[in-house]
PDB file of C-alpha atoms and ligand atoms in Angstrom:
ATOM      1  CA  UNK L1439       1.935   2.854  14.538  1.00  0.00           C
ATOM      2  CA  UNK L1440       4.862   4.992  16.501  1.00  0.00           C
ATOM      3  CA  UNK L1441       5.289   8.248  15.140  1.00  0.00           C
ATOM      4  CA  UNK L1442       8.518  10.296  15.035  1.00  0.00           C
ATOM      5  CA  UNK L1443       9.066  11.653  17.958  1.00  0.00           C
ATOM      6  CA  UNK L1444       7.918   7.995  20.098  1.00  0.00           C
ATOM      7  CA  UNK L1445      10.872   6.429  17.888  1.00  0.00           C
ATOM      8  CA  UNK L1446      13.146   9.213  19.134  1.00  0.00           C
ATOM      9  CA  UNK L1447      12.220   8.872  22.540  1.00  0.00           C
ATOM     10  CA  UNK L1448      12.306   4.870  22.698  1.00  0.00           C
ATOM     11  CA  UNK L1449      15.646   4.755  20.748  1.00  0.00           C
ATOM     12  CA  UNK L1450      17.328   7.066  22.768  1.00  0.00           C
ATOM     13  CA  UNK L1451      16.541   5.464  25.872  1.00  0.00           C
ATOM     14  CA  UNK L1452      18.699   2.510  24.621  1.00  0.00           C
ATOM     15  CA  UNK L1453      21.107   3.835  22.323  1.00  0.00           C
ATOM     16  CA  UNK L1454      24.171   6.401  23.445  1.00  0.00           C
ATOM     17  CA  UNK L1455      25.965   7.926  20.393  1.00  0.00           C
ATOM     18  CA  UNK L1456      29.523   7.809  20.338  1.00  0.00           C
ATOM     19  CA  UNK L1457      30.253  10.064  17.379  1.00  0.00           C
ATOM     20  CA  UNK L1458      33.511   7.918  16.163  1.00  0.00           C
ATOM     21  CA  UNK L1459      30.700   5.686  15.137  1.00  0.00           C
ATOM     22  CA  UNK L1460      29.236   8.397  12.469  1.00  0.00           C
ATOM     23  CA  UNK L1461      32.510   9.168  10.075  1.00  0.00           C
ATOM     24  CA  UNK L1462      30.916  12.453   8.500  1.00  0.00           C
ATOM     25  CA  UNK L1463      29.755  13.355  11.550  1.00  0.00           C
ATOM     26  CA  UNK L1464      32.892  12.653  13.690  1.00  0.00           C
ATOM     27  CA  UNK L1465      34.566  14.995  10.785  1.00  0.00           C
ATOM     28  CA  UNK L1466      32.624  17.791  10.370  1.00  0.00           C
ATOM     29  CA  UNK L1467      32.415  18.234  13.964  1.00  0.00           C
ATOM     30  CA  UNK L1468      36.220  17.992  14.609  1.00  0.00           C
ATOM     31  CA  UNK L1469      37.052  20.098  11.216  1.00  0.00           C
ATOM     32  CA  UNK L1470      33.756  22.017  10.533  1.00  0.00           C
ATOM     33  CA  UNK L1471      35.631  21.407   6.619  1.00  0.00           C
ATOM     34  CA  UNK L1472      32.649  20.685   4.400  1.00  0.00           C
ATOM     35  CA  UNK L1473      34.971  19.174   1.549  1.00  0.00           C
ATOM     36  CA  UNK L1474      36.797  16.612   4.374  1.00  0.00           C
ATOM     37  CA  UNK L1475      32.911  15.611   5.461  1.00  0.00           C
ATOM     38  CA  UNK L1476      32.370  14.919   1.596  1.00  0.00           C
ATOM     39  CA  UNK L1477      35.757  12.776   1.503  1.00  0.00           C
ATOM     40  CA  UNK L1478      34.965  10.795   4.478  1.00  0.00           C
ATOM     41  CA  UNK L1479      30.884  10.217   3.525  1.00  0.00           C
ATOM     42  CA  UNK L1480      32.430   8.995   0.009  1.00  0.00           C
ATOM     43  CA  UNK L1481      34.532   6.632   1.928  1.00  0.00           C
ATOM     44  CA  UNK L1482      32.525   5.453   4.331  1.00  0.00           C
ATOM     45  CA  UNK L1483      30.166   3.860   1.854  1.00  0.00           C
ATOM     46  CA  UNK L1484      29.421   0.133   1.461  1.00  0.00           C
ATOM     47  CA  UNK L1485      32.638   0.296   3.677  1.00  0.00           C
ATOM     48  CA  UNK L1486      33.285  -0.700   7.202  1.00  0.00           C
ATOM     49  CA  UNK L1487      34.248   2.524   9.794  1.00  0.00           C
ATOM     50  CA  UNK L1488      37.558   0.864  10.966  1.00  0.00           C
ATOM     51  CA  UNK L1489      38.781   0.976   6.871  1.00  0.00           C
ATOM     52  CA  UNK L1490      37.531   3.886   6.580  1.00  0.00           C
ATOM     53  CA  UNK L1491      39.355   5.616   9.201  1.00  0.00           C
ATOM     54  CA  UNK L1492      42.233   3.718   7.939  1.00  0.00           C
ATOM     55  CA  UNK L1493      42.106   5.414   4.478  1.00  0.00           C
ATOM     56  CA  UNK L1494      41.038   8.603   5.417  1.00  0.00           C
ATOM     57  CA  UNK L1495      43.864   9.399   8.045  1.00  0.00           C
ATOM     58  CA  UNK L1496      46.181   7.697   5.296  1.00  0.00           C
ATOM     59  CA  UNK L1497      44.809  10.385   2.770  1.00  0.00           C
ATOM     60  CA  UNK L1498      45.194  12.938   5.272  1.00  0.00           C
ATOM     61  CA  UNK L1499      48.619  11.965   5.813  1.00  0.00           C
ATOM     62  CA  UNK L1500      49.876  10.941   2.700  1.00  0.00           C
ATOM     63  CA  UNK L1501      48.355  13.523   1.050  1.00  0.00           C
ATOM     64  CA  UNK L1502      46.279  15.917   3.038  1.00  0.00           C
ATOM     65  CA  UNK L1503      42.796  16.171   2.444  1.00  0.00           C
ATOM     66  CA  UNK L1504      42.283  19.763   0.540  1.00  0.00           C
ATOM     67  CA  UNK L1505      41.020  20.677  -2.436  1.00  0.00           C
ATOM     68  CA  UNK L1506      44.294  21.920  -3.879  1.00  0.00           C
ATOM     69  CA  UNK L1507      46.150  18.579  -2.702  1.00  0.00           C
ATOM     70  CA  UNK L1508      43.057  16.015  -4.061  1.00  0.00           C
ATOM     71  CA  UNK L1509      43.771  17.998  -7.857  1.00  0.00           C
ATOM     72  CA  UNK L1510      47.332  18.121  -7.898  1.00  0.00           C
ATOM     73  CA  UNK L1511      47.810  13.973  -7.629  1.00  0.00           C
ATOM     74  CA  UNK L1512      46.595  11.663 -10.203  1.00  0.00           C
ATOM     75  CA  UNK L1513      43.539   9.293  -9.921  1.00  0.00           C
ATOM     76  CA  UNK L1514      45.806   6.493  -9.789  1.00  0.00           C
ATOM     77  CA  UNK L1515      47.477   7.845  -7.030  1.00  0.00           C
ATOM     78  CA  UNK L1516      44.479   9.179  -4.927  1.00  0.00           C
ATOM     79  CA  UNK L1517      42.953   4.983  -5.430  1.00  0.00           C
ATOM     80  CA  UNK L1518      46.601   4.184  -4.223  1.00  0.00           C
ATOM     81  CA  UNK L1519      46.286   5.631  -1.092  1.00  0.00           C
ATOM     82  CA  UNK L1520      42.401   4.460  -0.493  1.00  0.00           C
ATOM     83  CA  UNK L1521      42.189   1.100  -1.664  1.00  0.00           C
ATOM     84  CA  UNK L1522      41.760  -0.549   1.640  1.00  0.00           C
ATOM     85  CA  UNK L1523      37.958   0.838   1.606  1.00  0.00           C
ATOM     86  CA  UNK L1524      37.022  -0.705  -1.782  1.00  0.00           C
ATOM     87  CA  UNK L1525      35.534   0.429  -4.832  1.00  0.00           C
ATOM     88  CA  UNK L1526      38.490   2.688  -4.853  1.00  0.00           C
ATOM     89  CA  UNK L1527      37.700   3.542  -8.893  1.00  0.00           C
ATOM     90  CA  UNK L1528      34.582   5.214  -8.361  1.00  0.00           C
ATOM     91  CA  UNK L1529      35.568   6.500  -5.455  1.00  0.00           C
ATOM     92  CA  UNK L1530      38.723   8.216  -6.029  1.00  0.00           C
ATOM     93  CA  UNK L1531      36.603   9.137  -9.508  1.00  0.00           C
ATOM     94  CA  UNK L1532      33.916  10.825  -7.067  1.00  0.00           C
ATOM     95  CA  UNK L1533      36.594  12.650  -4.659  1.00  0.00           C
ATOM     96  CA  UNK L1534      38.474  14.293  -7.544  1.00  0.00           C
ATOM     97  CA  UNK L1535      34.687  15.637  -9.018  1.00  0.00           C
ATOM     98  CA  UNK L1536      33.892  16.835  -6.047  1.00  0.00           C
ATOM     99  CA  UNK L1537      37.620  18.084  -5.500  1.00  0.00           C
ATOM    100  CA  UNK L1538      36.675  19.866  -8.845  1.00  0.00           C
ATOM    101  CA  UNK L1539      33.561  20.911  -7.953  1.00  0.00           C
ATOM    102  CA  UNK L1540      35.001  22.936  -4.987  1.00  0.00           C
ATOM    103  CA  UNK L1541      37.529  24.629  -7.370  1.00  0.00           C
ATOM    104  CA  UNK L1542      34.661  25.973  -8.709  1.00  0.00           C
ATOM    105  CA  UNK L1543      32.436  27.283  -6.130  1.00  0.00           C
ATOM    106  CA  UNK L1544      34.056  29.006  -3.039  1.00  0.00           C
ATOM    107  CA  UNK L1545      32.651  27.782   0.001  1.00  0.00           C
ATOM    108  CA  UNK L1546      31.808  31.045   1.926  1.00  0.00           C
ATOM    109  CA  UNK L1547      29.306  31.908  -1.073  1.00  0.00           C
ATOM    110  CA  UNK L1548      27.970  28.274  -1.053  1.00  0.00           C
ATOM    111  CA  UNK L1549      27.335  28.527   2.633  1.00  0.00           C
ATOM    112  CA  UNK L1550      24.877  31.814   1.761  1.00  0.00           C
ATOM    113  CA  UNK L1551      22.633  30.044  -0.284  1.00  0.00           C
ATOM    114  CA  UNK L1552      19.145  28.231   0.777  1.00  0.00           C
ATOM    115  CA  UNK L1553      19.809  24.500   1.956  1.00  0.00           C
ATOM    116  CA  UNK L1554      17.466  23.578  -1.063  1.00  0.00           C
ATOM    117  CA  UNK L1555      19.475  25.244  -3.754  1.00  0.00           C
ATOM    118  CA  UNK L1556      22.481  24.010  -1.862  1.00  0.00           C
ATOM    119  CA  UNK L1557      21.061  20.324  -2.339  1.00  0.00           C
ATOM    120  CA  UNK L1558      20.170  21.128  -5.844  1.00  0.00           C
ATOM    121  CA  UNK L1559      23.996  22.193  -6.598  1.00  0.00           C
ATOM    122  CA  UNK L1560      25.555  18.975  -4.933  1.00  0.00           C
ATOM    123  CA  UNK L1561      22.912  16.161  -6.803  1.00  0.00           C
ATOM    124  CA  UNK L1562      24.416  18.147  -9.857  1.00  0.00           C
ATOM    125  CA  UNK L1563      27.837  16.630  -9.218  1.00  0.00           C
ATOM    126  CA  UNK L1564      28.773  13.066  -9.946  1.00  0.00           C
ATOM    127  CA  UNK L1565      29.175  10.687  -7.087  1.00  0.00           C
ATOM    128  CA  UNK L1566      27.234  13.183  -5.008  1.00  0.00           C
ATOM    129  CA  UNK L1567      24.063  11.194  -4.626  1.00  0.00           C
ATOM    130  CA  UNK L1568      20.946  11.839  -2.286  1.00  0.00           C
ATOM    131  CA  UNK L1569      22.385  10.330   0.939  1.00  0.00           C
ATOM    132  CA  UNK L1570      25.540  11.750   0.774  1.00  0.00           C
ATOM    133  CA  UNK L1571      24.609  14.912   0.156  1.00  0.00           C
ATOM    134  CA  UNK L1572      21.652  14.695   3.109  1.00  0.00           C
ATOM    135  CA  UNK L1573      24.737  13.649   5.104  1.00  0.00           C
ATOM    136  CA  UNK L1574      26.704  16.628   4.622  1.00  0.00           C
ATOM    137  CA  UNK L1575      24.083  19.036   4.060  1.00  0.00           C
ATOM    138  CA  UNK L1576      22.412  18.189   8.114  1.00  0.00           C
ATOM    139  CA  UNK L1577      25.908  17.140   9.506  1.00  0.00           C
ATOM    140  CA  UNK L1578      27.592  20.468   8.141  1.00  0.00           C
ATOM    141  CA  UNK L1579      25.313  23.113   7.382  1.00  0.00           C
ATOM    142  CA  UNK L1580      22.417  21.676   9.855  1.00  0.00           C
ATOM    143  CA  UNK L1581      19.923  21.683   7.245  1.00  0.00           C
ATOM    144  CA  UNK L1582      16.550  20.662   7.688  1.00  0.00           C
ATOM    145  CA  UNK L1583      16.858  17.157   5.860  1.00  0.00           C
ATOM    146  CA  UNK L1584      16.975  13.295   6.917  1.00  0.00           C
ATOM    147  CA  UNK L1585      19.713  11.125   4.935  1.00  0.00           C
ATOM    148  CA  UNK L1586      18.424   7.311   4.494  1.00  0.00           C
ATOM    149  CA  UNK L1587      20.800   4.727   4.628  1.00  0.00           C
ATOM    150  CA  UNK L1588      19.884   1.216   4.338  1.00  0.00           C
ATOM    151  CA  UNK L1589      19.754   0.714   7.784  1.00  0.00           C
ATOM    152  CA  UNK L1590      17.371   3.198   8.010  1.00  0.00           C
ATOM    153  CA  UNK L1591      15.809   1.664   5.305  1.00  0.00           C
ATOM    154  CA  UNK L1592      15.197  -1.970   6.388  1.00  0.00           C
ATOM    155  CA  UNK L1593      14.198  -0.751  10.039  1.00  0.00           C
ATOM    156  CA  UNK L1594      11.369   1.501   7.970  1.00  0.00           C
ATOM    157  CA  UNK L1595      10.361  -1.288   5.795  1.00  0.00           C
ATOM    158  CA  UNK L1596       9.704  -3.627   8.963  1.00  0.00           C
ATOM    159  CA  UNK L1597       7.928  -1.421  11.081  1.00  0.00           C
ATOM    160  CA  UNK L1598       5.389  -0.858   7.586  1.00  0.00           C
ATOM    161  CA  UNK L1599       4.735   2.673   9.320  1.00  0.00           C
ATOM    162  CA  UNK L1600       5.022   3.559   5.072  1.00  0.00           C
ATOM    163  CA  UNK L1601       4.191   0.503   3.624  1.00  0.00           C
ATOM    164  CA  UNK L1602       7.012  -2.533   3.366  1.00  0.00           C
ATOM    165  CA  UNK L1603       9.108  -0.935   0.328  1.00  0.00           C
ATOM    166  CA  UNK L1604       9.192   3.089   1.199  1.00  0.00           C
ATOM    167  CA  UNK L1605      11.073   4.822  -0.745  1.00  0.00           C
ATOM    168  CA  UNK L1606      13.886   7.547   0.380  1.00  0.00           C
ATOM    169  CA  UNK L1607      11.696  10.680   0.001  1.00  0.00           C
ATOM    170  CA  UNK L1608       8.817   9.223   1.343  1.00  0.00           C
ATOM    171  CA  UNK L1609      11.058   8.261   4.562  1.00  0.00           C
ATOM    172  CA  UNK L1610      12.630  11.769   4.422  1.00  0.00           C
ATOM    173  CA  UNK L1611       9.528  13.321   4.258  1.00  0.00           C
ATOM    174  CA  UNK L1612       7.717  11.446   7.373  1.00  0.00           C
ATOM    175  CA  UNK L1613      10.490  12.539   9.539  1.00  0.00           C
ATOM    176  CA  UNK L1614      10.887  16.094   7.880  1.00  0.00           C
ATOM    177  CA  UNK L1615       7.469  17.175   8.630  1.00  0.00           C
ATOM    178  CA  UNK L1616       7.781  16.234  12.768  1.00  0.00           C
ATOM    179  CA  UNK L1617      10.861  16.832  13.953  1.00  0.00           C
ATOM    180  CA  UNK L1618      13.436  19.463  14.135  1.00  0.00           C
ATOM    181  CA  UNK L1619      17.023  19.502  12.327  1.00  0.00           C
ATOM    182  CA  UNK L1620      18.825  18.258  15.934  1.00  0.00           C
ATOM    183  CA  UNK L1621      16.012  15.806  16.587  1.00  0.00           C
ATOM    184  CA  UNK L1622      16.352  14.761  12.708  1.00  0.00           C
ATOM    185  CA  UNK L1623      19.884  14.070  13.045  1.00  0.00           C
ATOM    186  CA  UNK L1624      19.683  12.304  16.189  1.00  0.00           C
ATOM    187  CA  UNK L1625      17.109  10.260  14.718  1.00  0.00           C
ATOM    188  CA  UNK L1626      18.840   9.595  11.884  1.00  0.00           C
ATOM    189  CA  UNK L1627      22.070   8.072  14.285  1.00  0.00           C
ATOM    190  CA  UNK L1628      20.051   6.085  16.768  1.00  0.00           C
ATOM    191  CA  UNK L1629      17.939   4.370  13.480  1.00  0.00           C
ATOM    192  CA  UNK L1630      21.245   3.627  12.061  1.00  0.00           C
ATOM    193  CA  UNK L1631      22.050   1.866  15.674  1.00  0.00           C
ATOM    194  CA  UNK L1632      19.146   0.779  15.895  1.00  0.00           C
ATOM    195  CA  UNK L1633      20.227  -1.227  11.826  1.00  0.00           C
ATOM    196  CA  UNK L1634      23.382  -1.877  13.063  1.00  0.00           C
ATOM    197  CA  UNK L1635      22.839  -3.649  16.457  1.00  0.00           C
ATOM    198  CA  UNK L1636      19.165  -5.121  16.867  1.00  0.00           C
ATOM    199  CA  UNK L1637      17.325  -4.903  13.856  1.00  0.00           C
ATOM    200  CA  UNK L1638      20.139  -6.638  11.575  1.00  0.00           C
ATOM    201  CA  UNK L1639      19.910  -7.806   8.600  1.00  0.00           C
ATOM    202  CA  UNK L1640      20.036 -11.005   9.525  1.00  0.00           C
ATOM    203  CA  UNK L1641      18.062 -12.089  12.276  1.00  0.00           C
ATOM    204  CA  UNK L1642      17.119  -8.950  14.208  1.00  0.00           C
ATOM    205  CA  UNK L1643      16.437  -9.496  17.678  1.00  0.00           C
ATOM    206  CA  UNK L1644      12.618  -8.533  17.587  1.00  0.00           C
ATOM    207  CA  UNK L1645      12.507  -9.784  21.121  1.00  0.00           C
ATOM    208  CA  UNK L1646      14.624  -7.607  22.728  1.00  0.00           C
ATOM    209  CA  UNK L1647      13.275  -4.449  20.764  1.00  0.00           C
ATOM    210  CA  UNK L1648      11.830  -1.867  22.270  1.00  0.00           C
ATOM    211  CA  UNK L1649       9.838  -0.550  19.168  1.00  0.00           C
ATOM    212  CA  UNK L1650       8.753  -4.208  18.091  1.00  0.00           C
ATOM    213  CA  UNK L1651       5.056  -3.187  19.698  1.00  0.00           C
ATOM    214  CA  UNK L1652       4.343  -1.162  16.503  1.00  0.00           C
ATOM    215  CA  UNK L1653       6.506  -3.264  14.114  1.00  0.00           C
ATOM    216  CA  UNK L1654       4.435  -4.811  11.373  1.00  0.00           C
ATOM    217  CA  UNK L1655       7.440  -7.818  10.845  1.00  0.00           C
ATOM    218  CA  UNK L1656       7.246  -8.443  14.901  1.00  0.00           C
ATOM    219  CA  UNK L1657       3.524  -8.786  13.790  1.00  0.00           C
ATOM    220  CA  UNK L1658       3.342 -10.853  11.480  1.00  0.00           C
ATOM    221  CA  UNK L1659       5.903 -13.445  13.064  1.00  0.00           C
ATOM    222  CA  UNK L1660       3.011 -13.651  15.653  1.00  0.00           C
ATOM    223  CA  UNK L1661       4.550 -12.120  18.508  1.00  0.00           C
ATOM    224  CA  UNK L1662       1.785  -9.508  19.219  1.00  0.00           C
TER     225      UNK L1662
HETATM  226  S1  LIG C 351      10.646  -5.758  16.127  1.00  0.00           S
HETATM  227 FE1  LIG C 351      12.299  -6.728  14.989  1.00  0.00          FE
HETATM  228  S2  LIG C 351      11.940  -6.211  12.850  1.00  0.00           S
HETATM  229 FE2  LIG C 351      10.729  -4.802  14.112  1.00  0.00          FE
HETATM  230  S3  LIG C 351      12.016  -2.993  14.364  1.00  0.00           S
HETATM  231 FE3  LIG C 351      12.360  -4.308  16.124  1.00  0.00          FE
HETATM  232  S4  LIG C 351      14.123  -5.591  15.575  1.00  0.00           S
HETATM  233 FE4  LIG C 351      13.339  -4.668  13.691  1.00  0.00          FE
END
């Protein structure tokens, strides 16, 4: 079984992270704005980057990207200008609670409170579910968490390290307890490469993995 910090070190020997391939990431760290890292996470789900960066830069434009702005145009409007990402109900639906939320709660006394209470405030808002509020919360405030995607996700169910269906907290937690917030974020990227280019959905390339010596699916296809 590879623990966290062998995963870290074999994935990072293969993987480089270029961070236009991490939208939240990619935003926070060019805007440090947590409510534009919010935006783009909403986005960016079940979506690919390229449309995302599409209808993110044509909110920004169009619109601009604030709080203020996001509340003064109508819902219609705000899926208008988004559409090419899909599910553009729920998600211009999310961005205006959110938008809302921020209205609500000033961001320099959010950033004083514990990343736990923080968590607790965002799962209270809807379309603010546990990944995207991981996202934000270690991408923005560099909190001590692990977001699970479904890359993550499938790679976690085929290595069996926690059983073939683990669930996100159980995931979290296993990475939580080893590593520290810039190794958990790194970890969290080079997993999600990891998803993305060898162990796909569809036919991963166990044969070319580098972790596929403690991978329970590599197993059981009788390769080791
Ligand atoms: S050996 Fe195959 S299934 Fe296992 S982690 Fe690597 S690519 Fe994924």
């Amino acid at each position: 079984m590879c623990n966290p910090k062998e995963l870290l070190n074999k994935l990072s020997n293969v993987y480089s992270i270029d961070p236009k391939d991490f939208v939240a990431y990619y935003v926070c760290k060019n805007t440090s704005d947590v409510f534009k890292t919010f935006v783009a996470t909403i986005l960016s789900q079940n979506s690919t980057d390229k449309a995302t960066y599409v209808a993110y830069n044509n909110l920004e434009n169009k619109i601009g990207v604030t709080v203020d702005k996001i509340l003064s145009i109508s819902e219609d409007e705000l899926k208008e200008v988004i559409k090419i990402v899909g599910l553009s109900n729920s998600k211009a639906r999310y961005i205006k609670n959110i938008a809302l939320f921020f209205k609500r709660n000033k961001i320099d006394e959010l950033t004083r409170l514990p990343c736990d209470k923080l968590r607790e405030l965002f799962l209270t808002v809807d379309g603010i579910g546990e990944k995207t509020a991981d996202v934000v919360l270690v991408n923005c405030f560099k909190c001590k968490f692990f977001p699970v995607d479904t890359h993550i996700k499938r790679v976690m169910s085929r290595l069996g390290i926690l059983g073939s269906k683990p669930q996100y907290k159980e995931i979290a937690d296993f990475f939580i307890s080893s590593l520290n917030e810039d190794e958990l974020l790194e970890l969290h990227q080079l997993l999600i490469l990891h998803g993305r280019k060898t162990c796909t959905a569809k036919k991963p390339l166990c044969d070319k993995c580098v972790i596929n010596y403690c991978c329970e699916y590599f197993s059981r296809m009788g390769k080791h």
